[in-house]
mmCIF file with all atom_site columns, C-alpha atoms in Angstrom:
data_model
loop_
_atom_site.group_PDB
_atom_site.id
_atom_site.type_symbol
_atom_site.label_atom_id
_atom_site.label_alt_id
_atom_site.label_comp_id
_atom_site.label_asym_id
_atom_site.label_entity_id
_atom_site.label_seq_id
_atom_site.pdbx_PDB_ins_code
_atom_site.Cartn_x
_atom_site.Cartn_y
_atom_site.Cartn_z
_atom_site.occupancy
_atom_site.B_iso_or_equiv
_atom_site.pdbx_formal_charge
_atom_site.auth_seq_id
_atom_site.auth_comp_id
_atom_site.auth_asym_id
_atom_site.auth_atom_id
_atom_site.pdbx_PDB_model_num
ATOM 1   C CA . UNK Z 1 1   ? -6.715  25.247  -17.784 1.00 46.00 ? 1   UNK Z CA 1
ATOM 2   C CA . UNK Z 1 2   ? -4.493  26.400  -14.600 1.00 48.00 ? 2   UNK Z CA 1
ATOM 3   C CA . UNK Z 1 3   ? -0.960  25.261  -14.864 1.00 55.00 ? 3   UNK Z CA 1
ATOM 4   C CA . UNK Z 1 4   ? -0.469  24.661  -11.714 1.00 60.00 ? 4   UNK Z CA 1
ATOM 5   C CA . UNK Z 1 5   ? -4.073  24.044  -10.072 1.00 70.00 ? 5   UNK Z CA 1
ATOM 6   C CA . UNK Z 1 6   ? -4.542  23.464  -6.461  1.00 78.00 ? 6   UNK Z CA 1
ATOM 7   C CA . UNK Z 1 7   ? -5.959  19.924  -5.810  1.00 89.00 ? 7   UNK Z CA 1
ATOM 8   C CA . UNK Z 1 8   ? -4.872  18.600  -8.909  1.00 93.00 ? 8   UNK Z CA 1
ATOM 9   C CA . UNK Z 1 9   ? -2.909  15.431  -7.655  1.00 92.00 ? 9   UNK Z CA 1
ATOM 10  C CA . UNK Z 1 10  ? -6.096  14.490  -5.513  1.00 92.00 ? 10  UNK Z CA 1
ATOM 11  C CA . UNK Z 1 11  ? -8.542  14.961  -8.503  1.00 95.00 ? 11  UNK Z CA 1
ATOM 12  C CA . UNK Z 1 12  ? -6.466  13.220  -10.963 1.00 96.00 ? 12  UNK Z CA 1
ATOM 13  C CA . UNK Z 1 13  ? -6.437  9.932   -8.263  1.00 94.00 ? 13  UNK Z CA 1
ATOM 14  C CA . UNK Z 1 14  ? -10.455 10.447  -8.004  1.00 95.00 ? 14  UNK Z CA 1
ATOM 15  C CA . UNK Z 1 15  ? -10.429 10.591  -11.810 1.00 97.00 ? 15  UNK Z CA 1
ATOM 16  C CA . UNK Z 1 16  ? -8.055  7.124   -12.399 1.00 96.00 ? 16  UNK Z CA 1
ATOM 17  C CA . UNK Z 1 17  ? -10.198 5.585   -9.888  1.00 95.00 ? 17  UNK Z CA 1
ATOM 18  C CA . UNK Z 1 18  ? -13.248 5.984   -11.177 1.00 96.00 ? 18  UNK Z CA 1
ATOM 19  C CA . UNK Z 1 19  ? -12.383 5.487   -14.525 1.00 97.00 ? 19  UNK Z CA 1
ATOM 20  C CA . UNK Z 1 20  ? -10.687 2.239   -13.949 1.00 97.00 ? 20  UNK Z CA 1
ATOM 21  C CA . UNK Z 1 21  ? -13.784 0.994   -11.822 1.00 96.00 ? 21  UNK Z CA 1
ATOM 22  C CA . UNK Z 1 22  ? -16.220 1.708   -14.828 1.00 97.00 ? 22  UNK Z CA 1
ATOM 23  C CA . UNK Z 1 23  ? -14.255 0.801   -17.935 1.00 97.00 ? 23  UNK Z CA 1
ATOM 24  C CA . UNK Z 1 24  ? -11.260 -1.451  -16.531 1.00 96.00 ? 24  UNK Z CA 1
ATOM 25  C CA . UNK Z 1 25  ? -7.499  -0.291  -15.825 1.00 96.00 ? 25  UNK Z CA 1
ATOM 26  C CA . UNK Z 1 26  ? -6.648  -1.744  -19.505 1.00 96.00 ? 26  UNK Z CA 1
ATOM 27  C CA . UNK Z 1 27  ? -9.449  0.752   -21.458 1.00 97.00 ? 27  UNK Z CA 1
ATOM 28  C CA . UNK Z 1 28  ? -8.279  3.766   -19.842 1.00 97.00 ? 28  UNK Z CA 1
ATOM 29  C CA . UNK Z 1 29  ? -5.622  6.065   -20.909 1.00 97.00 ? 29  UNK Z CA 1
ATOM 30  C CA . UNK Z 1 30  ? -3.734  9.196   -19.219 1.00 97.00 ? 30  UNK Z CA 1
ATOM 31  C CA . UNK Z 1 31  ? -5.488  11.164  -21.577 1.00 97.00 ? 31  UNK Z CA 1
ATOM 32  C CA . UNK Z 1 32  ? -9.028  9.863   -20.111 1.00 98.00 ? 32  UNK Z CA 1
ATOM 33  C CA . UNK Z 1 33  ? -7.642  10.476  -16.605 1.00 97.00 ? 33  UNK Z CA 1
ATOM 34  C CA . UNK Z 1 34  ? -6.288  14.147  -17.385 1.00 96.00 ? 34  UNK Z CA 1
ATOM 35  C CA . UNK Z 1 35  ? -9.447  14.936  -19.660 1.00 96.00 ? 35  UNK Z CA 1
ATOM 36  C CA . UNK Z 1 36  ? -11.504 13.347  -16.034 1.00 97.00 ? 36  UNK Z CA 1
ATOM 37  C CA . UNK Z 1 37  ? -9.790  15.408  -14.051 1.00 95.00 ? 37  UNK Z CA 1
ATOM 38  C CA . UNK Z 1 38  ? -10.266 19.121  -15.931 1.00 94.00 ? 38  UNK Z CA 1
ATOM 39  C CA . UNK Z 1 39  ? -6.645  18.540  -16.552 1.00 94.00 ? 39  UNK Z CA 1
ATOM 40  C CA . UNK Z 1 40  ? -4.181  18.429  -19.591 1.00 93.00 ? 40  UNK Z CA 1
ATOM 41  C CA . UNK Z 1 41  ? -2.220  14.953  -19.811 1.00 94.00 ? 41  UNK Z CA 1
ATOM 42  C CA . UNK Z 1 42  ? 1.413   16.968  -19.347 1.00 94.00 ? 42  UNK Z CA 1
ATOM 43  C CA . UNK Z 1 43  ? -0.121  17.786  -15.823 1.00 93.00 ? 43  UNK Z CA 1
ATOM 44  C CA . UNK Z 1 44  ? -0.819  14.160  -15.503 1.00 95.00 ? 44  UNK Z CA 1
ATOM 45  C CA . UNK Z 1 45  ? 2.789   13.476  -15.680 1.00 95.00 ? 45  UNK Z CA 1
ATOM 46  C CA . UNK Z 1 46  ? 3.977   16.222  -13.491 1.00 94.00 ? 46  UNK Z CA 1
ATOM 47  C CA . UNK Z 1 47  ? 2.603   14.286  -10.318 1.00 94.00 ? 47  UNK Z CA 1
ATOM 48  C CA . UNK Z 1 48  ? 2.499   10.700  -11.702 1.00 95.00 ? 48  UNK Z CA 1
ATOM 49  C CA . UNK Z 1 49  ? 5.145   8.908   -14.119 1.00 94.00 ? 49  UNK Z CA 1
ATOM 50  C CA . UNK Z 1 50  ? 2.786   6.301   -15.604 1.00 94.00 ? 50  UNK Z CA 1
ATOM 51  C CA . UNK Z 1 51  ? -1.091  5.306   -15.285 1.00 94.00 ? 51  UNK Z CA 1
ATOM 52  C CA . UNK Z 1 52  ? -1.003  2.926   -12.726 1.00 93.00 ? 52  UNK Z CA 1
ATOM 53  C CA . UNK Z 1 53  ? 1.403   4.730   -10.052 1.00 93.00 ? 53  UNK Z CA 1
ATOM 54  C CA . UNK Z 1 54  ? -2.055  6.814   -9.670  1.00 93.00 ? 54  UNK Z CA 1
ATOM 55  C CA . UNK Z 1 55  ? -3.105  4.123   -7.393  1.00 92.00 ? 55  UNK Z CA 1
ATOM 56  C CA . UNK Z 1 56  ? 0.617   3.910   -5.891  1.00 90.00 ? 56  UNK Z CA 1
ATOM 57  C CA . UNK Z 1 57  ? 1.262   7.425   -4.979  1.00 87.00 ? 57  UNK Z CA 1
ATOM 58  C CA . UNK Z 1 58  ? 2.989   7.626   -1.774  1.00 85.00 ? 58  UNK Z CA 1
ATOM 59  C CA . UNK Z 1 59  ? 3.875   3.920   -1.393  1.00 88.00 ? 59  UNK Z CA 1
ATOM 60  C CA . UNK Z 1 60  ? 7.756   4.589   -1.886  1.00 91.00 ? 60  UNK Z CA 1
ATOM 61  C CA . UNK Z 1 61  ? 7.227   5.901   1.546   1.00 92.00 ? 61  UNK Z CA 1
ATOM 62  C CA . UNK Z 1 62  ? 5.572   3.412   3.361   1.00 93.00 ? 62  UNK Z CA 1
ATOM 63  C CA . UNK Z 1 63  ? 8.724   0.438   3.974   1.00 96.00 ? 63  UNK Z CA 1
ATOM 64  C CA . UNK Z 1 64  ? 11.436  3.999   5.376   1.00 97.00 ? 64  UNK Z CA 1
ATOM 65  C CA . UNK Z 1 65  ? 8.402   4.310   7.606   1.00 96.00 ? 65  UNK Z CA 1
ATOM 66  C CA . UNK Z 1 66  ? 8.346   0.655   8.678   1.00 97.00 ? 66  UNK Z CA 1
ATOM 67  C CA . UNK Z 1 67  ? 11.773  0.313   9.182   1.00 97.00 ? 67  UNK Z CA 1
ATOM 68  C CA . UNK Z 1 68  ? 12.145  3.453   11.138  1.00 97.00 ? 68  UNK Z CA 1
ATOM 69  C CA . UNK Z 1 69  ? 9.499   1.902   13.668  1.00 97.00 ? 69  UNK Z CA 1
ATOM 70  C CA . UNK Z 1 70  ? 11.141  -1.326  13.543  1.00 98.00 ? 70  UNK Z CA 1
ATOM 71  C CA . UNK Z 1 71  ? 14.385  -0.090  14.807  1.00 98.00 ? 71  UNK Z CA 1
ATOM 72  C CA . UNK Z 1 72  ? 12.518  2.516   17.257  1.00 97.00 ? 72  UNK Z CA 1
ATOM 73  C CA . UNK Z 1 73  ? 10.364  -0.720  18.773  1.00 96.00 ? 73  UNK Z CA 1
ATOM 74  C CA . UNK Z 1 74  ? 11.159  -1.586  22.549  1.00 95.00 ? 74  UNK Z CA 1
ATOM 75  C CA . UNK Z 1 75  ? 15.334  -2.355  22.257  1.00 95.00 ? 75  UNK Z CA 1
ATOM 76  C CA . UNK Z 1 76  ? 14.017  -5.857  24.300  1.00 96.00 ? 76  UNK Z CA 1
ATOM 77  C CA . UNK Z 1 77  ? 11.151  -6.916  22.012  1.00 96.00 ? 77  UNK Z CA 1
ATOM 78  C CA . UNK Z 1 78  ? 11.413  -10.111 19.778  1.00 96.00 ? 78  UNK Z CA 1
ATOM 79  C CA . UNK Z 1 79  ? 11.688  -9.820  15.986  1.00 97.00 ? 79  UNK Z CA 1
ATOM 80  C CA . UNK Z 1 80  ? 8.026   -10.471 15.495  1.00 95.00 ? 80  UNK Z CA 1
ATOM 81  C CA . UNK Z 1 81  ? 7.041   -8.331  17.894  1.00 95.00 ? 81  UNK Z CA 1
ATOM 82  C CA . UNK Z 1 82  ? 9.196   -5.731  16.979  1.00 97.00 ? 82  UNK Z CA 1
ATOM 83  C CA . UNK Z 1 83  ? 8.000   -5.779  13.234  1.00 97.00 ? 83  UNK Z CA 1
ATOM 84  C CA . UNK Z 1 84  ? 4.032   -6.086  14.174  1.00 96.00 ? 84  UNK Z CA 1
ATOM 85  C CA . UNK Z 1 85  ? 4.214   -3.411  16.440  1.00 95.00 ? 85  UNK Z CA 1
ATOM 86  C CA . UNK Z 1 86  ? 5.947   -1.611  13.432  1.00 96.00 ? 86  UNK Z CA 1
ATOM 87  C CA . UNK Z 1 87  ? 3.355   -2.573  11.177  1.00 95.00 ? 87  UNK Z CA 1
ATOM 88  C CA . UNK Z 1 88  ? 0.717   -1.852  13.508  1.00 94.00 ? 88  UNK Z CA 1
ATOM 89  C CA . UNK Z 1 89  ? 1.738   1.818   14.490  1.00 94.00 ? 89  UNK Z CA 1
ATOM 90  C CA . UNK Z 1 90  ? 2.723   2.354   10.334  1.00 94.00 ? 90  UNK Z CA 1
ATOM 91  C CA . UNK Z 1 91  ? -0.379  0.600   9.037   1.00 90.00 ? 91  UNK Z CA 1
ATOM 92  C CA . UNK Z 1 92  ? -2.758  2.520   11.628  1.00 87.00 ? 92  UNK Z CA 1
ATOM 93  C CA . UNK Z 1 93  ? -1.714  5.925   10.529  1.00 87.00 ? 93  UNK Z CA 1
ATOM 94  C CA . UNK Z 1 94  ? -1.720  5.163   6.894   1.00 84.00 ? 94  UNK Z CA 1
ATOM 95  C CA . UNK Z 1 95  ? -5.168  3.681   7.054   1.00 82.00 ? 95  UNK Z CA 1
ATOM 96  C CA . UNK Z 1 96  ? -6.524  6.755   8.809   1.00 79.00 ? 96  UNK Z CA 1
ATOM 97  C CA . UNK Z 1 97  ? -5.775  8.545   5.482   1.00 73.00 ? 97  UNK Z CA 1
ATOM 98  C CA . UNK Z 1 98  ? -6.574  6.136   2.799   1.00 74.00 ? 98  UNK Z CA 1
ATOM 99  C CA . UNK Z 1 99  ? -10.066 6.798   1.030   1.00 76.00 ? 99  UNK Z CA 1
ATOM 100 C CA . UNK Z 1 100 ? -11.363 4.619   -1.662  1.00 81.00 ? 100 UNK Z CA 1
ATOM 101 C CA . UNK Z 1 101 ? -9.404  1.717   -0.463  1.00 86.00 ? 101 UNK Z CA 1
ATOM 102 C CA . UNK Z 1 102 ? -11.967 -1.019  -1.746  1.00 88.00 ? 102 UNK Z CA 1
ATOM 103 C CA . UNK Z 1 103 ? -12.792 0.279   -4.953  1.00 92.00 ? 103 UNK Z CA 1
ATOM 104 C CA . UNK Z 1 104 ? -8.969  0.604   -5.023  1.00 91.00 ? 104 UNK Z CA 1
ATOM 105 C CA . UNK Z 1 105 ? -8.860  -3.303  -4.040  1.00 91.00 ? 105 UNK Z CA 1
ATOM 106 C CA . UNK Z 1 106 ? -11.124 -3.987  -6.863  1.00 93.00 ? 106 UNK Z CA 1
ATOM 107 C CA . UNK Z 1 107 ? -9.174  -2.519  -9.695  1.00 96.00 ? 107 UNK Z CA 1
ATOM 108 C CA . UNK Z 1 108 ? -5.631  -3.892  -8.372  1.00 95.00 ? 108 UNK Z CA 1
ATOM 109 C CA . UNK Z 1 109 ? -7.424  -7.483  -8.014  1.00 94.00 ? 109 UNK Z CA 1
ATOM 110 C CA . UNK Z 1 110 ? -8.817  -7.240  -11.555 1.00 95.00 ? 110 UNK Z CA 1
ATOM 111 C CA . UNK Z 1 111 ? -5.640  -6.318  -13.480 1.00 95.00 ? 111 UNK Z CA 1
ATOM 112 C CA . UNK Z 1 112 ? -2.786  -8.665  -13.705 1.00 96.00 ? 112 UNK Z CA 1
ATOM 113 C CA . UNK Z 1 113 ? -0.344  -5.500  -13.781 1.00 94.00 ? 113 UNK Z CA 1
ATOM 114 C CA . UNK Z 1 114 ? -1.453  -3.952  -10.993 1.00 95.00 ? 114 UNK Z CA 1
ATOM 115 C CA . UNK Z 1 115 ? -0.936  -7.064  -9.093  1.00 96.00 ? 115 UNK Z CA 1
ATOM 116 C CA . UNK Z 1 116 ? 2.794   -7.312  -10.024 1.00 96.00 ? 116 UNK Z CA 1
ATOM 117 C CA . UNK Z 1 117 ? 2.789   -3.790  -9.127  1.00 95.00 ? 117 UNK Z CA 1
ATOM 118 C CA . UNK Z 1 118 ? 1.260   -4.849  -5.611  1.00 94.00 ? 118 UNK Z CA 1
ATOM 119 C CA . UNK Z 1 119 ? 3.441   -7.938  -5.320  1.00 96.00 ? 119 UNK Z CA 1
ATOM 120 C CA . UNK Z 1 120 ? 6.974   -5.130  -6.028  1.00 95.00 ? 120 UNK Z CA 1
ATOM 121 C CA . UNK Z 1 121 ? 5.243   -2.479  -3.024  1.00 94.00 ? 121 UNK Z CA 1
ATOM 122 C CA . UNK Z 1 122 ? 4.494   -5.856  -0.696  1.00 96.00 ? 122 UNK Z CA 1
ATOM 123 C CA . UNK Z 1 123 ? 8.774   -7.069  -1.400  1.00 97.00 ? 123 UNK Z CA 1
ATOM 124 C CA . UNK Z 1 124 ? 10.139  -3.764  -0.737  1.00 97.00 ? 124 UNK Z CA 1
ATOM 125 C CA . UNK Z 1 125 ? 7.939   -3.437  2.591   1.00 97.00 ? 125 UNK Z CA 1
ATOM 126 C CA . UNK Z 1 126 ? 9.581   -7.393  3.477   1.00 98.00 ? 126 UNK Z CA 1
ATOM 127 C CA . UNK Z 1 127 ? 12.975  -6.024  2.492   1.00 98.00 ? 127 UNK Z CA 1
ATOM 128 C CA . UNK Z 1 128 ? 12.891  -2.899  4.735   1.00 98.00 ? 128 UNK Z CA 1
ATOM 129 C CA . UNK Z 1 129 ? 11.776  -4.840  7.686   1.00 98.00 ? 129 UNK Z CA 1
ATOM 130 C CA . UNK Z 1 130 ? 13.866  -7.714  6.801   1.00 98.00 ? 130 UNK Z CA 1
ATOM 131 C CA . UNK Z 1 131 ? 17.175  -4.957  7.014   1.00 98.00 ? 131 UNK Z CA 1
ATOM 132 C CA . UNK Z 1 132 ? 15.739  -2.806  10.120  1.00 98.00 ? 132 UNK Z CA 1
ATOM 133 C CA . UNK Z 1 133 ? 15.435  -7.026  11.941  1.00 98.00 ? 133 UNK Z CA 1
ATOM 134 C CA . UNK Z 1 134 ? 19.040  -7.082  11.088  1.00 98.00 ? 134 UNK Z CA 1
ATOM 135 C CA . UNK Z 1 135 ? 20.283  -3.681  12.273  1.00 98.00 ? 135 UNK Z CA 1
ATOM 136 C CA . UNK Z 1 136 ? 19.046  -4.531  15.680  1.00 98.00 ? 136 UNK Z CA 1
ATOM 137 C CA . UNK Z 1 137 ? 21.288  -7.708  15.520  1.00 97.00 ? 137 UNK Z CA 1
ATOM 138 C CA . UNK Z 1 138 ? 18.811  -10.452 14.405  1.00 98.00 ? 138 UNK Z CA 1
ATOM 139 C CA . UNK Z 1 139 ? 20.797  -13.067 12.401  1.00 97.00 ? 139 UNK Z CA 1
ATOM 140 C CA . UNK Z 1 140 ? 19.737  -12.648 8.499   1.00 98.00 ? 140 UNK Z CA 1
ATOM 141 C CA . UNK Z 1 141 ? 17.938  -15.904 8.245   1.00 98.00 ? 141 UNK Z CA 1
ATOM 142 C CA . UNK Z 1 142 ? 15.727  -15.051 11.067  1.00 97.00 ? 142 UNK Z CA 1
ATOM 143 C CA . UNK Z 1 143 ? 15.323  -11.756 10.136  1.00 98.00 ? 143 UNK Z CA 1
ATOM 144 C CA . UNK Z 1 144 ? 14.119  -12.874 6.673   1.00 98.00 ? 144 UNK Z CA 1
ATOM 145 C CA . UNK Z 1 145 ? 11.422  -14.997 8.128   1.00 97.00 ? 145 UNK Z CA 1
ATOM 146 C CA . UNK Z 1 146 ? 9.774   -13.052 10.340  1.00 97.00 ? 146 UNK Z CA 1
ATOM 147 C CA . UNK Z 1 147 ? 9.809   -9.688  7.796   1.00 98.00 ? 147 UNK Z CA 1
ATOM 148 C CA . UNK Z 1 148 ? 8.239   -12.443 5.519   1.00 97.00 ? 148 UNK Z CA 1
ATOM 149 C CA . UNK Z 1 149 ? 5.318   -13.834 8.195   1.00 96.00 ? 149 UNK Z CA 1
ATOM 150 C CA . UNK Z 1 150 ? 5.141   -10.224 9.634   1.00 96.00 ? 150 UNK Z CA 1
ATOM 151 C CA . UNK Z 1 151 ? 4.080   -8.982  6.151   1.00 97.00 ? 151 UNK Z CA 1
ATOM 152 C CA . UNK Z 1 152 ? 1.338   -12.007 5.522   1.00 96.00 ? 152 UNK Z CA 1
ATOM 153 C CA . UNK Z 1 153 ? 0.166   -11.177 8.354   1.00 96.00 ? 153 UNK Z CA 1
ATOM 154 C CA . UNK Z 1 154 ? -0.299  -7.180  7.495   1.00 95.00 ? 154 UNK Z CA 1
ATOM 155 C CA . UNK Z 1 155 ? -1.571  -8.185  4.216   1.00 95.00 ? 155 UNK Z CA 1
ATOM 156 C CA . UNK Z 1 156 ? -4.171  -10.237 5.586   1.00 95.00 ? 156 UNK Z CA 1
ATOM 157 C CA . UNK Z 1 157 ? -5.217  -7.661  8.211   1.00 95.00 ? 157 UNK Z CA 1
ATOM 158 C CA . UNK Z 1 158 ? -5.358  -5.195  5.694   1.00 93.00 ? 158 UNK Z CA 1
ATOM 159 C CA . UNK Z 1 159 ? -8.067  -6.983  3.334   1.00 93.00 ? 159 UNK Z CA 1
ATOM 160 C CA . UNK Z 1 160 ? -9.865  -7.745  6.795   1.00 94.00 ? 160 UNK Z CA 1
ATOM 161 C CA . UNK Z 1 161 ? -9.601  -3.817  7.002   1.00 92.00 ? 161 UNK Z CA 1
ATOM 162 C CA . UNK Z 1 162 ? -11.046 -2.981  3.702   1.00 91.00 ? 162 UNK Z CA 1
ATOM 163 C CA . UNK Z 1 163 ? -13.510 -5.981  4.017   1.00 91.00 ? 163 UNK Z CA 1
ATOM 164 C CA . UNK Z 1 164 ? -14.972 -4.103  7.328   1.00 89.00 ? 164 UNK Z CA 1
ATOM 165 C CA . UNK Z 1 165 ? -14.678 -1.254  5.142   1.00 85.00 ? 165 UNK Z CA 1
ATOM 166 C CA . UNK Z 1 166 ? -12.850 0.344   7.878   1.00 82.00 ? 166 UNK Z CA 1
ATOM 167 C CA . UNK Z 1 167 ? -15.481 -0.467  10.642  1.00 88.00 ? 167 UNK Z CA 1
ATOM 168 C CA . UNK Z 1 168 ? -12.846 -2.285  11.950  1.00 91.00 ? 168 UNK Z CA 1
ATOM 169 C CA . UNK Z 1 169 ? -9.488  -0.709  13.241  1.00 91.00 ? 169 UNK Z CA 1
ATOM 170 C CA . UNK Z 1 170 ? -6.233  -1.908  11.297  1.00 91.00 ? 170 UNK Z CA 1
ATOM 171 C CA . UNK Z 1 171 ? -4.644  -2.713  14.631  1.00 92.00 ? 171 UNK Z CA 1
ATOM 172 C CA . UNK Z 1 172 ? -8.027  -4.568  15.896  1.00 94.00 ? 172 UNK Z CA 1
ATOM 173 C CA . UNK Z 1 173 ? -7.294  -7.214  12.327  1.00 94.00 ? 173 UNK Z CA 1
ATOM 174 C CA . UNK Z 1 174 ? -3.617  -7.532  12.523  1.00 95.00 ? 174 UNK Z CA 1
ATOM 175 C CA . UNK Z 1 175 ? -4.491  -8.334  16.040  1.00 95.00 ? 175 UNK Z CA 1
ATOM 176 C CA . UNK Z 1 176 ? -6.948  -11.167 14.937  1.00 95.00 ? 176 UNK Z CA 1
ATOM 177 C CA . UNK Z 1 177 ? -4.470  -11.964 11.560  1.00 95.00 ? 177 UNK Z CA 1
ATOM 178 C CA . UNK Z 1 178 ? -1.517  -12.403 13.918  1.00 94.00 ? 178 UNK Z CA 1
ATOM 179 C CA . UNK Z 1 179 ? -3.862  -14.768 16.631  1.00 94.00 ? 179 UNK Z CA 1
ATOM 180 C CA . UNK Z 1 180 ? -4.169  -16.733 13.456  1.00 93.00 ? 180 UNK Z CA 1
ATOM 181 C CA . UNK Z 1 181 ? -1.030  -16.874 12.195  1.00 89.00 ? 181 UNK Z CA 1
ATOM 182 C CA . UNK Z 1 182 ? 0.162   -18.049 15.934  1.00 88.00 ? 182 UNK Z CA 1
ATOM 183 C CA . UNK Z 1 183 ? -2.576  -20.767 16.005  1.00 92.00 ? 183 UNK Z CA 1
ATOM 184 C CA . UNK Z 1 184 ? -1.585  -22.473 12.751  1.00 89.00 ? 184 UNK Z CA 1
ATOM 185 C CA . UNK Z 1 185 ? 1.951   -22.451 13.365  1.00 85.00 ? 185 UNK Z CA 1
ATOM 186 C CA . UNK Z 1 186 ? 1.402   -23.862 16.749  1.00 89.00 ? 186 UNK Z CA 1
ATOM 187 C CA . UNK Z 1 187 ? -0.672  -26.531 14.768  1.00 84.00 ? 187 UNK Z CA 1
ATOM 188 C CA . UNK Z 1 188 ? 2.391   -27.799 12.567  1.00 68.00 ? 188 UNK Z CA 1
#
């Protein structure tokens, strides 16, 4: 086997993803995933630190992204709209790229680790949004409120997105997730 092999990172996601779908994130090892992917399980660990940051790779990147367009949104804009036009712009591009989101889905929704893992990614996103809202002068308690609606409502657009199974533009459901969010609120 190569040491370093070209493609390597994208075969051993293929590899963790199909393994988890068939014999569940708990019955599969980094040894399955290496052996999967052609690969020895030292290379595993040269691109990923543990078996389930397979299906995290990359996320450490996505709330510096948010928060840069939060501070870059229109000087004028309210928080809200300031952090869904963030999330709209951020989750648009990142959707473009992301393949095998609902098989992804699937495994994260059937492993009670994953989850937490889902539920740490989803907080940091709410913090950096939550800090970028305050660095354009919204008070803390504020900006803590709408980072925390503003991410509901890109979580919900986002299943909406994989539901569609990308038929559907990101920006198109946190349009429709948003609508909803307004309507209940105005309900209370």
């Amino acid at each position: 086997m190569a040491r370093w092999d070209p493609g390597a990172e994208q075969r051993l996601k293929q590899a963790a993803l199909e393994l988890y779908l068939e014999r569940g994130y708990d019955n599969v090892t980094v040894t399955h995933i290496a052996e999967r992917a052609g690969l020895t399980r030292r290379s595993y660990f040269r691109y990923f630190p543990d078996k389930r940051e397979v299906l995290f790779a990359g996320s450490e990147r996505l709330p510096p992204a948010l928060a840069e367009a939060v501070l870059a949104a229109d000087p004028d804009a309210a928080p809200l709209t300031a952090a869904l036009d963030a999330l709209a712009r951020v989750g648009a591009q990142l959707t473009e790229h992301m393949d095998g989101a609902t098989q992804r889905r699937a495994v994260i929704d059937a492993s009670p680790e994953l989850q937490e893992r889902e539920r740490t990614k989803t907080a940091a996103i709410t913090e950096a949004i939550r800090d970028a809202l305050i660095q354009r002068q919204v008070n803390t308690a504020t900006a803590e409120l709408v980072a925390q609606l503003a991410t509901v409502a890109s979580n919900n657009a986002f299943q909406r997105w994989i539901e569609t199974e990308g038929r559907t533009s990101f920006s198109n459901c946190l349009d429709t997730a948003t609508d909803e969010l307004r309507t209940a609120l105005a309900e209370t």
